[in-house]
PDB file of C-alpha atoms and ligand atoms in Angstrom:
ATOM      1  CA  UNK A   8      61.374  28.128 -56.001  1.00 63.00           C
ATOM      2  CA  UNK A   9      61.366  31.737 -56.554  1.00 68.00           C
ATOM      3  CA  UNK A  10      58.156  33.758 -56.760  1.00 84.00           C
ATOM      4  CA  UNK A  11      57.426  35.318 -60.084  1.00 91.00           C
ATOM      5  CA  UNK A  12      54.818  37.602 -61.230  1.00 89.00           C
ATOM      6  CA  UNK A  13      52.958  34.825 -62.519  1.00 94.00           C
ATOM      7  CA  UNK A  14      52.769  33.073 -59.236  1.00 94.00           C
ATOM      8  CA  UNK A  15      51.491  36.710 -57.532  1.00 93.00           C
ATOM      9  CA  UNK A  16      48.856  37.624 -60.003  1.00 94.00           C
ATOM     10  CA  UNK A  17      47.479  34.039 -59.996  1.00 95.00           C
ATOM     11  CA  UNK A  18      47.247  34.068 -56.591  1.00 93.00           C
ATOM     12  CA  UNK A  19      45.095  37.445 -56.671  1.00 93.00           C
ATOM     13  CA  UNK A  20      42.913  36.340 -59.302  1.00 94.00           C
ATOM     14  CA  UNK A  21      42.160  32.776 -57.812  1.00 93.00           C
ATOM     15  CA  UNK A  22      41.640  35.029 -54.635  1.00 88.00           C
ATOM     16  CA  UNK A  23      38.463  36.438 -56.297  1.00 78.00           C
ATOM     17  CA  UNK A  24      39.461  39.853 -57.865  1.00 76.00           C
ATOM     18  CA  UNK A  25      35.797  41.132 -58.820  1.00 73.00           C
ATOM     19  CA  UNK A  26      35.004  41.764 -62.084  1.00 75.00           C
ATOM     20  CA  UNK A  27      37.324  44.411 -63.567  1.00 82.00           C
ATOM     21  CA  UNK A  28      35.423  48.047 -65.756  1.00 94.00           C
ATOM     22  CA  UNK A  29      36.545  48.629 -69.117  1.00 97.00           C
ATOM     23  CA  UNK A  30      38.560  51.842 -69.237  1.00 97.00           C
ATOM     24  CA  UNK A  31      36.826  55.569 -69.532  1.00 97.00           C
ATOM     25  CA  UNK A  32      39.524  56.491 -72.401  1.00 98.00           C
ATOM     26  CA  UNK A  33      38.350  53.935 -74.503  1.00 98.00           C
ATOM     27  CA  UNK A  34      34.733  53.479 -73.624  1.00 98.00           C
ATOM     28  CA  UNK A  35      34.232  57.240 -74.451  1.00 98.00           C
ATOM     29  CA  UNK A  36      36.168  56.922 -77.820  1.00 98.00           C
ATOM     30  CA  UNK A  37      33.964  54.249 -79.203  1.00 98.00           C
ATOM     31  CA  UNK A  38      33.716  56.168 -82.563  1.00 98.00           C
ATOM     32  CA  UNK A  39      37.396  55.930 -83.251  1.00 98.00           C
ATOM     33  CA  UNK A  40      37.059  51.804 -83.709  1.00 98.00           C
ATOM     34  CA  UNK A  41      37.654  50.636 -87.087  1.00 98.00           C
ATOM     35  CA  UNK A  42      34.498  48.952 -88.118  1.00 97.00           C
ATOM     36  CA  UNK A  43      36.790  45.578 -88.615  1.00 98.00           C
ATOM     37  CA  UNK A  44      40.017  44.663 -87.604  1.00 98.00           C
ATOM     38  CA  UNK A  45      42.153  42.800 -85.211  1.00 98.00           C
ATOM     39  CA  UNK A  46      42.071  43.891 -81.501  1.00 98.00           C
ATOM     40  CA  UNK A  47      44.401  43.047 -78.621  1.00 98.00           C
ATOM     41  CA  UNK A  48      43.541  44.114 -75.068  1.00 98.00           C
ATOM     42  CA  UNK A  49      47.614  43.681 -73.418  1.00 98.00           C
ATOM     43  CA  UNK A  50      47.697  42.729 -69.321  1.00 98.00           C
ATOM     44  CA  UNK A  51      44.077  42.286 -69.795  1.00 98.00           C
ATOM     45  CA  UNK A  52      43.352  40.923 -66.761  1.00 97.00           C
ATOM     46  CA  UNK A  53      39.632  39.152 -66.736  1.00 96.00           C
ATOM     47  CA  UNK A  54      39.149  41.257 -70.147  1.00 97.00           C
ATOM     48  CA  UNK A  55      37.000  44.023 -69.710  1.00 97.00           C
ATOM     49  CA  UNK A  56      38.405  46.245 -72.580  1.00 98.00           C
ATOM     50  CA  UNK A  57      38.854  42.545 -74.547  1.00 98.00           C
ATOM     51  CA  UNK A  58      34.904  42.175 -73.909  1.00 97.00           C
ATOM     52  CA  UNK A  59      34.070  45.732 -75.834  1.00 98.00           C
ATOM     53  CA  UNK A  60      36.863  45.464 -78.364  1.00 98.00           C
ATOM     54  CA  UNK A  61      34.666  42.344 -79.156  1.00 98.00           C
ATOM     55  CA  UNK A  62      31.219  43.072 -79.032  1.00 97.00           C
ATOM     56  CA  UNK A  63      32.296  46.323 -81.063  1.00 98.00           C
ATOM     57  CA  UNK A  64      32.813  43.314 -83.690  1.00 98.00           C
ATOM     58  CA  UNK A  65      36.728  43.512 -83.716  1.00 98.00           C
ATOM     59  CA  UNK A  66      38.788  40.050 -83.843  1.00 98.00           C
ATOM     60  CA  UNK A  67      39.763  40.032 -80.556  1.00 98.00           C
ATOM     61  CA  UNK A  68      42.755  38.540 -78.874  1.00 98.00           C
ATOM     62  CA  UNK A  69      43.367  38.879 -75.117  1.00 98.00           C
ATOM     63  CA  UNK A  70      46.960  38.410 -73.598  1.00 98.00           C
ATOM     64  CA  UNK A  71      47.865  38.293 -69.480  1.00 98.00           C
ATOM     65  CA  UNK A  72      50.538  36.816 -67.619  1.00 97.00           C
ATOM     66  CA  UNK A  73      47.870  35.046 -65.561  1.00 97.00           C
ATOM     67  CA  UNK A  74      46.128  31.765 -66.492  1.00 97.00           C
ATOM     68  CA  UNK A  75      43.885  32.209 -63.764  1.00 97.00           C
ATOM     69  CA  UNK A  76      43.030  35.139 -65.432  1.00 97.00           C
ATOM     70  CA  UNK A  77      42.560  34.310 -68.507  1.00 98.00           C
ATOM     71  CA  UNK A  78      40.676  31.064 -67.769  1.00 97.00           C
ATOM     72  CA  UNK A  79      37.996  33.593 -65.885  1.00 95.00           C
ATOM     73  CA  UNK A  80      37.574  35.797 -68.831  1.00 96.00           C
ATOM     74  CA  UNK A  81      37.659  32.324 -71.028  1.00 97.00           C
ATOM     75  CA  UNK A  82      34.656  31.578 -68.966  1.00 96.00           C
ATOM     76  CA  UNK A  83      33.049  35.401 -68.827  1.00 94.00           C
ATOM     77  CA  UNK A  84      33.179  35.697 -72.581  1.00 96.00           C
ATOM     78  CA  UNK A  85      31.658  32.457 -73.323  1.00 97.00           C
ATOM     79  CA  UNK A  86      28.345  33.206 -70.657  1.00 96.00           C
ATOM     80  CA  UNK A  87      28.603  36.532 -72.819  1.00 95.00           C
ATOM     81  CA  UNK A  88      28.596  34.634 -76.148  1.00 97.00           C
ATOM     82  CA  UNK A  89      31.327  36.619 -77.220  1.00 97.00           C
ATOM     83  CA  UNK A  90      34.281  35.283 -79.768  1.00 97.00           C
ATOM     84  CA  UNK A  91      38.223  36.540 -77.552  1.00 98.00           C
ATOM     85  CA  UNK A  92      40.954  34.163 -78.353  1.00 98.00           C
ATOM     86  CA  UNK A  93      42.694  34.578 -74.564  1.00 98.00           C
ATOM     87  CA  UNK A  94      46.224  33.725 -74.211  1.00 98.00           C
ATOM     88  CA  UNK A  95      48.623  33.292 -70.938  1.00 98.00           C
ATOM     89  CA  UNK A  96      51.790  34.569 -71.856  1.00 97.00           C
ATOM     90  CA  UNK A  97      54.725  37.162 -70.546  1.00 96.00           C
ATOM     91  CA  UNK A  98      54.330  40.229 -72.632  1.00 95.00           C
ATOM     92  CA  UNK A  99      58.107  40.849 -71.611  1.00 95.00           C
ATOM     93  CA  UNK A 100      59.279  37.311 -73.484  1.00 95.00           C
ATOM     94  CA  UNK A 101      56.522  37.743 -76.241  1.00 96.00           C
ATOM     95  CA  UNK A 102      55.398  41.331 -77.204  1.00 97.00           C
ATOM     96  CA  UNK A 103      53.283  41.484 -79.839  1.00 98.00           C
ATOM     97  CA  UNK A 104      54.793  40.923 -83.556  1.00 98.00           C
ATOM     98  CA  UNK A 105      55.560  44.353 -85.873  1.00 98.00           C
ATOM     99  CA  UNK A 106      52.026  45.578 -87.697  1.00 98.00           C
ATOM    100  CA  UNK A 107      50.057  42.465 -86.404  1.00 98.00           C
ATOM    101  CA  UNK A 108      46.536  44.856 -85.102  1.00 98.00           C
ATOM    102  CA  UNK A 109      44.993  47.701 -85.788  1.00 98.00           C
ATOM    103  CA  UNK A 110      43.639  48.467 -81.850  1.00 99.00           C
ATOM    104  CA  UNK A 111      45.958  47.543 -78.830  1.00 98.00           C
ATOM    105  CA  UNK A 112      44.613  48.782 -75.408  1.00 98.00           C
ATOM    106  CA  UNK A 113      46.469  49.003 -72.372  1.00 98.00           C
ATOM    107  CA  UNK A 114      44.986  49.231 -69.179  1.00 98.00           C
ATOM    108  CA  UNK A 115      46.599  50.014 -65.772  1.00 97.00           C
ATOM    109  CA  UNK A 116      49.653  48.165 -66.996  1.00 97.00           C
ATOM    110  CA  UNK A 117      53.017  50.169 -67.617  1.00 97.00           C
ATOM    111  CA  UNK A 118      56.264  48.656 -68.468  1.00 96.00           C
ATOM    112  CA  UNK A 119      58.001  51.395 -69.975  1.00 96.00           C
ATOM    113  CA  UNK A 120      60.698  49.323 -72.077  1.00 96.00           C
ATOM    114  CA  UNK A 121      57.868  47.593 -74.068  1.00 97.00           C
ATOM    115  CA  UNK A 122      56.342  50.912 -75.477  1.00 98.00           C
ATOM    116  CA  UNK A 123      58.213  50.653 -78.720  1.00 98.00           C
ATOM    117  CA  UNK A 124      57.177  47.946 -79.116  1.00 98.00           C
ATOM    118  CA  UNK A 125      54.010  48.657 -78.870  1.00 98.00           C
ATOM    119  CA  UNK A 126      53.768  51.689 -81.328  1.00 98.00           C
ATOM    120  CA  UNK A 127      55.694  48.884 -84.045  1.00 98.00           C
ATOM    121  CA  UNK A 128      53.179  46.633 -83.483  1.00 98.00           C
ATOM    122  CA  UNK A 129      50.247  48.656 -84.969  1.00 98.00           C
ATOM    123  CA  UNK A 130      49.226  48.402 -88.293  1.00 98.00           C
ATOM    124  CA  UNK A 131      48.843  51.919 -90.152  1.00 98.00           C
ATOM    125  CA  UNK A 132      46.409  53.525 -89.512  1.00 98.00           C
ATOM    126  CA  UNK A 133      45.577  51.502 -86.062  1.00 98.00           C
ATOM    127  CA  UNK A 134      45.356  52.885 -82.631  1.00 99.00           C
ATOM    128  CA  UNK A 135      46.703  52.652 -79.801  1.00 99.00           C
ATOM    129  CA  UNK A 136      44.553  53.389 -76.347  1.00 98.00           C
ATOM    130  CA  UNK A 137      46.417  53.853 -73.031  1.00 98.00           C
ATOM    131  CA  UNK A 138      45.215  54.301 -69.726  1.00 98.00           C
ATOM    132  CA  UNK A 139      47.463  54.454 -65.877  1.00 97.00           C
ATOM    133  CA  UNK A 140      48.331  55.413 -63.169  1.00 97.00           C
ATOM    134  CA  UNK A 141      50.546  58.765 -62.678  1.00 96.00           C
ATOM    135  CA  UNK A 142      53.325  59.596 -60.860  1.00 95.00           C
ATOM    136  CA  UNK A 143      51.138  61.976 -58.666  1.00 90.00           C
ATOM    137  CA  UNK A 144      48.657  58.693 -57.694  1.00 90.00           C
ATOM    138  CA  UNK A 145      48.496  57.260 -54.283  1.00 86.00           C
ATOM    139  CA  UNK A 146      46.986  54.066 -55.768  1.00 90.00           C
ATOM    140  CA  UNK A 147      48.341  51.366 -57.907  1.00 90.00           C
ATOM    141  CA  UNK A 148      51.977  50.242 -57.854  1.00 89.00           C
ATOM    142  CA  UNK A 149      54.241  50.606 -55.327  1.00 89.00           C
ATOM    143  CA  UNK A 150      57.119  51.278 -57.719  1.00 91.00           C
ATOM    144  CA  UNK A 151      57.194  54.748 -59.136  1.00 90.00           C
ATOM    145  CA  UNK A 152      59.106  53.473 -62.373  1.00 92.00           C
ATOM    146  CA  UNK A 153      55.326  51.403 -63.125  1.00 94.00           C
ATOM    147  CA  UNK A 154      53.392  54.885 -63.172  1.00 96.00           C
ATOM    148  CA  UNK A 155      53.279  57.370 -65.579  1.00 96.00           C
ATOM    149  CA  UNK A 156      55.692  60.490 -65.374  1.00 95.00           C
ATOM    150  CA  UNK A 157      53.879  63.913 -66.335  1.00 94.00           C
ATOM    151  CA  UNK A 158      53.116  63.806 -70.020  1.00 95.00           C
ATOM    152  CA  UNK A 159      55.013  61.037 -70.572  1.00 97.00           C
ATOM    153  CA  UNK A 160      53.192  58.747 -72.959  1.00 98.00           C
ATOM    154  CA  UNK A 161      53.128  61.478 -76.298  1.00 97.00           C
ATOM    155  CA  UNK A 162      56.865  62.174 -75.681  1.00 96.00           C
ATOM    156  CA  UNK A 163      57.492  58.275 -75.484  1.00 97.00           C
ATOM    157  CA  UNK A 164      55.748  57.544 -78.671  1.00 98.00           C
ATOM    158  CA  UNK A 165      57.097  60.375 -81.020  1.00 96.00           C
ATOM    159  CA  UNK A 166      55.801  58.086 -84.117  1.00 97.00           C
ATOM    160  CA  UNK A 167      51.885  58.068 -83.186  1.00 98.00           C
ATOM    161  CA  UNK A 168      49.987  60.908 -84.259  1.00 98.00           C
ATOM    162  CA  UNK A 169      48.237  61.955 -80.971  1.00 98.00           C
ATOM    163  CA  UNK A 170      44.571  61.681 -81.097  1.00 98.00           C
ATOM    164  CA  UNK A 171      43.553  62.071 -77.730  1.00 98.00           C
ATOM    165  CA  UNK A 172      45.584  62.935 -73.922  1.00 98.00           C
ATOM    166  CA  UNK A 173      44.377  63.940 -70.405  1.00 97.00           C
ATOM    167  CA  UNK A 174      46.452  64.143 -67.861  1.00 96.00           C
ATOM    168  CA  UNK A 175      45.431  67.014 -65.447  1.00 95.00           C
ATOM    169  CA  UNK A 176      48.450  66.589 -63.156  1.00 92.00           C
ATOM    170  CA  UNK A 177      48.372  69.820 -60.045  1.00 89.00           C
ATOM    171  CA  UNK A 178      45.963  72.287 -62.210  1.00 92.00           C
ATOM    172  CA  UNK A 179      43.252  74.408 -60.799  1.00 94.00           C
ATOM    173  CA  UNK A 180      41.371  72.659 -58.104  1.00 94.00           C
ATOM    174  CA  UNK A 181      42.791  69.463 -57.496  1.00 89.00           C
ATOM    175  CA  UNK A 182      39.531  67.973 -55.517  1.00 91.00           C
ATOM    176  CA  UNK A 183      37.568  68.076 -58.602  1.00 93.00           C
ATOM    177  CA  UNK A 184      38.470  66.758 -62.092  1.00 91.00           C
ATOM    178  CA  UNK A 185      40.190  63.484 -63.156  1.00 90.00           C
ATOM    179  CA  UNK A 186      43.514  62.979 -60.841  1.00 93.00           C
ATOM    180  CA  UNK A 187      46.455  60.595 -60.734  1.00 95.00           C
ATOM    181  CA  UNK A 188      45.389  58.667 -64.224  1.00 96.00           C
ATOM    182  CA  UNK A 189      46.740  59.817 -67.414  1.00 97.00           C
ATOM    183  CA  UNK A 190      44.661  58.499 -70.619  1.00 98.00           C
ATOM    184  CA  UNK A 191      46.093  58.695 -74.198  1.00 98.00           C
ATOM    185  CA  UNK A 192      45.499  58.041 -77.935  1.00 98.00           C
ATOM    186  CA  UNK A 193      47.823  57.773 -80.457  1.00 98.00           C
ATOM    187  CA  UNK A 194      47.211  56.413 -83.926  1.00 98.00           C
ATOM    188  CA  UNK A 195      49.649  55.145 -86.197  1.00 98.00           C
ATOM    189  CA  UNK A 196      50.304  57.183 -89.590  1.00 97.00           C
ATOM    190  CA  UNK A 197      48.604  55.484 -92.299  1.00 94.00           C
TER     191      UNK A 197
HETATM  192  C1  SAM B  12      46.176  46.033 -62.620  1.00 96.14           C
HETATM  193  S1  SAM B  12      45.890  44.610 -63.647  1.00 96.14           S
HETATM  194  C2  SAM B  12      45.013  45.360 -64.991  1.00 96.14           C
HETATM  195  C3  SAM B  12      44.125  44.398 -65.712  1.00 96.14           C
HETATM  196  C4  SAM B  12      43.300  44.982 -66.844  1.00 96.14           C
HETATM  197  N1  SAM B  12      44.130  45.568 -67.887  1.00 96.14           N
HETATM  198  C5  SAM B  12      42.302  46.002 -66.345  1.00 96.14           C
HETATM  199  O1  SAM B  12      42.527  47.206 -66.498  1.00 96.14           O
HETATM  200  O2  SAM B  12      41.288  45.590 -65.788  1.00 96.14           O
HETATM  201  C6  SAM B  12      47.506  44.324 -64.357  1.00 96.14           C
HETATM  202  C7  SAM B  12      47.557  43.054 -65.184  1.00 96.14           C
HETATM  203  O3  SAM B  12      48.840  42.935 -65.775  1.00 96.14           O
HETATM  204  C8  SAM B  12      49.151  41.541 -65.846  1.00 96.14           C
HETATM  205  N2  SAM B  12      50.616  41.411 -65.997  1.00 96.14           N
HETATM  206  C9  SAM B  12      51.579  41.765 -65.115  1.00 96.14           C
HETATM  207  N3  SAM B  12      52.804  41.513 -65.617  1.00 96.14           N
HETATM  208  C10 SAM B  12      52.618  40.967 -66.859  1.00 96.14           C
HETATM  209  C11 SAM B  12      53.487  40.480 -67.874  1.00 96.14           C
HETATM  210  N4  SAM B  12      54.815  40.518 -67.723  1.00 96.14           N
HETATM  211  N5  SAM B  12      52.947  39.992 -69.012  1.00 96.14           N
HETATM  212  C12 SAM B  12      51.596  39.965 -69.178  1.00 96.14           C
HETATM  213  N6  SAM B  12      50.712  40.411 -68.251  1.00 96.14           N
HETATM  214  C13 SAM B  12      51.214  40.914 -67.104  1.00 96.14           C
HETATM  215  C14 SAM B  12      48.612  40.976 -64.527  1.00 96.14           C
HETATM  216  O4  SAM B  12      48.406  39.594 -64.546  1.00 96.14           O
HETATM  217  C15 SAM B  12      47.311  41.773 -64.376  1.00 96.14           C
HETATM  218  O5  SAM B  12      46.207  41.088 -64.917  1.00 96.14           O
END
């Protein structure tokens, strides 16, 4: 039998991956959150962006290819007391259905072919938060197709409006400053 991603990211998360940090680009856009609404934290891993979408009081659904996964954050959210309907499937079989939520996040996840998706799926007026790994990183994956080329994501998505991008690539002084992640914002027109 073949290995699939499935099998791999099972095998990490039964392994013990610690507890995963919600994301800087959306953690420090709080404000932007509609005050209701249906949320969707994509790849989310053991839902750490799922777990704020929530307690920010947004419906909140959590999708990852990893049942392992999503049985820990199952378990995390209910010690937290915290309402995320989590759900194992392949985002590449099932993306998300046109205008179905007003907040998607994306976390350290890239498949390029499933951004259009992605922008289709919001509702007007939602938003979309994005945060990876660039080109220029020596971490994450292997595969320089899963990274981020440079300024990438606002080209990609010509129908968001952009709200919010950092990507600080080679500038200035390259020890200091935020290197090798890109985050974005981009908000569907109402
Ligand atoms: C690096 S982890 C990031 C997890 C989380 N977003 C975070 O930032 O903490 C990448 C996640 O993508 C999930 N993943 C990989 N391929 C997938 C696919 N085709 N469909 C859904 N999830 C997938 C993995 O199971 C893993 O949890």
């Amino acid at each position: 039998m073949p290995v699939t991603d499935r099998d791999r990211w099972d095998a990490r998360y039964r392994g013990g991956i610690p507890q995963q940090r919600p994301c800087a680009t959306l953690t420090a856009h709080l404000h932007l959150l509609p005050a209701r609404g249906r949320a969707l934290d994509l790849a989310c891993g053991l839902g750490a962006n799922a777990r704020v979408l929530a307690a920010a009081g947004l419906d909140t659904e959590a999708w990852d290819v990893s049942p392992v996964a999503i049985g820990r954050l199952q378990a995390l959210a209910a010690a937290e007391g915290l309402r995320i309907t989590a759900t194992a499937c392949d985002l590449l079989e099932t993306p998300p259905a046109p205008q179905s939520f007003d907040v998607i996040v994306v976390a350290y996840f890239f498949e390029r072919a499933l951004l259009p998706a992605l922008a289709a799926a919001l509702r007007p007026g939602g938003l979309l938060f994005y945060e990876t790994f660039t080109q220029r990183s020596a971490h994450g994956p292997s595969n320089p197709d899963w990274k981020l080329a440079d300024n990438e994501l606002p080209s990609a998505l010509p129908g968001l409006r952009l709200r919010y991008y950092r990507d600080e690539q080679d500038a200035g002084d390259p020890a200091l400053g935020l290197r090798g992640i890109a985050g974005y914002i981009g908000q569907r027109p109402a």
